[in-house]
Tab-separated table of C-alpha atoms in Angstrom:
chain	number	residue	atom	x	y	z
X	254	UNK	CA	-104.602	7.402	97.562
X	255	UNK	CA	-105.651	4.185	99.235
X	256	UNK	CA	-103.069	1.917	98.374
X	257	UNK	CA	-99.553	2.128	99.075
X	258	UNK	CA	-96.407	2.968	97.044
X	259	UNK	CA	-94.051	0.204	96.765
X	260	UNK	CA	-90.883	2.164	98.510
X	261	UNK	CA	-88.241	-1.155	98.555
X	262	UNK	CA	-88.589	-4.657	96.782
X	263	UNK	CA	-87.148	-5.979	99.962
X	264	UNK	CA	-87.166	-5.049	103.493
X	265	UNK	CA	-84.716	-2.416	105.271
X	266	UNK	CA	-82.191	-3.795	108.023
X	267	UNK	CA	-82.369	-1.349	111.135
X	268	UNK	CA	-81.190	-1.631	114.375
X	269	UNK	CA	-83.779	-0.062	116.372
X	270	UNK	CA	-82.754	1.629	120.180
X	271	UNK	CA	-84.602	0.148	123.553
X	272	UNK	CA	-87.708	2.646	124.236
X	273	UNK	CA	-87.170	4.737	121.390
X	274	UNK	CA	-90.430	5.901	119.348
X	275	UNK	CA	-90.527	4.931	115.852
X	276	UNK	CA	-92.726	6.168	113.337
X	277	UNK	CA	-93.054	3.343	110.502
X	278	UNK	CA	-93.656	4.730	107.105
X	279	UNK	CA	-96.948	2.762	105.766
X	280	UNK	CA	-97.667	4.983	101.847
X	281	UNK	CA	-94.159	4.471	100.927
X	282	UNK	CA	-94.028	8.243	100.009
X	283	UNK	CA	-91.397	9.164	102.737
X	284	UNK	CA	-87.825	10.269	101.690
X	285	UNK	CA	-86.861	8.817	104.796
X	286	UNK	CA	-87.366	5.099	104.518
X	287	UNK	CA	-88.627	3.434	106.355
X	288	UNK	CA	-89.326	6.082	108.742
X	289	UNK	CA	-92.008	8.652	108.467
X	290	UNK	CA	-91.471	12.296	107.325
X	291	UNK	CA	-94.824	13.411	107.271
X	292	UNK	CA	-95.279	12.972	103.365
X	293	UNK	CA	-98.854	10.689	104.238
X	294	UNK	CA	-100.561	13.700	105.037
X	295	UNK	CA	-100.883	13.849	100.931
X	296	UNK	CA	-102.436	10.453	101.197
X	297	UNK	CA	-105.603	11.276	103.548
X	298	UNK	CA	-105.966	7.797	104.563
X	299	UNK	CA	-102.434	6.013	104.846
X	300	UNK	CA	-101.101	6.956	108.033
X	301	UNK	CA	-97.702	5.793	109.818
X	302	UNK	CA	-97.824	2.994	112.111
X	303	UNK	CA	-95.910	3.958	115.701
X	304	UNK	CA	-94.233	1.633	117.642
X	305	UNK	CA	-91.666	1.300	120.842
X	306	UNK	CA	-88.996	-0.658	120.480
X	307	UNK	CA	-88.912	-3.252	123.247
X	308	UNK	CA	-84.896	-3.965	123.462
X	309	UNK	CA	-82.165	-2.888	121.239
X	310	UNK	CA	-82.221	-5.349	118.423
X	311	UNK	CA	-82.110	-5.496	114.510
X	312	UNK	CA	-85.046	-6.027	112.627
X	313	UNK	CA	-86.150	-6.132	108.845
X	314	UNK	CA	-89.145	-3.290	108.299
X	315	UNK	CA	-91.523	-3.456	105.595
X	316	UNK	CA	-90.289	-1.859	102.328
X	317	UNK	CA	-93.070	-2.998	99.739
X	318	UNK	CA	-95.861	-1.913	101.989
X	319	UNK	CA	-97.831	-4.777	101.493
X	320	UNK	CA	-96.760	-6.667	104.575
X	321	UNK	CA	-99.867	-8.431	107.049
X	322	UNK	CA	-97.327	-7.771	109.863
X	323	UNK	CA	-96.606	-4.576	109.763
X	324	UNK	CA	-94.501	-2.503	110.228
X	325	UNK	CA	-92.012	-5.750	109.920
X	326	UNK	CA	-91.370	-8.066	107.124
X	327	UNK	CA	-93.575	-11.110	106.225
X	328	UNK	CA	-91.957	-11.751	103.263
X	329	UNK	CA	-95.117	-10.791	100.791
X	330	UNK	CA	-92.283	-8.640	99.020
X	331	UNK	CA	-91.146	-12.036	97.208
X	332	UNK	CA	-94.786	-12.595	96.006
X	333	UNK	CA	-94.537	-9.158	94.270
């Protein structure tokens, strides 16, 4: 599997916590969206993207998988 699975036609709302470790789901094969749960390992070549949140703040995270800025929405979910 090289290309991703279209999890969400739209992006998920999450408040993410100051300095906590996320692990953004990038196959769309997760049952824990948009987070990780170890379901890429299937993929061989789709791995999660990690990332420290800088403050506490909400953010929109890539559902369609297809996003240039990832792991947060660019929008390409609209083009879809």
């Amino acid at each position: 599997m090289t290309d991703p699975v279209i999890a969400q036609s739209g992006p998920y709302e999450v408040t993410l916590s100051s300095g906590k470790n996320y692990a953004w789901c990038s196959c769309g094969l997760s049952s824990k969206q948009p987070f990780c749960d170890g379901t890429h390992k299937e993929t061989k070549d789709l791995k999660p993207m990690v990332f420290v949140a800088d403050k506490v703040e909400t953010v929109y995270l890539c559902g369609c998988k297809q996003t240039s800025n990832g792991p947060y929405c660019d929008g390409t979910h609209s083009m879809l």
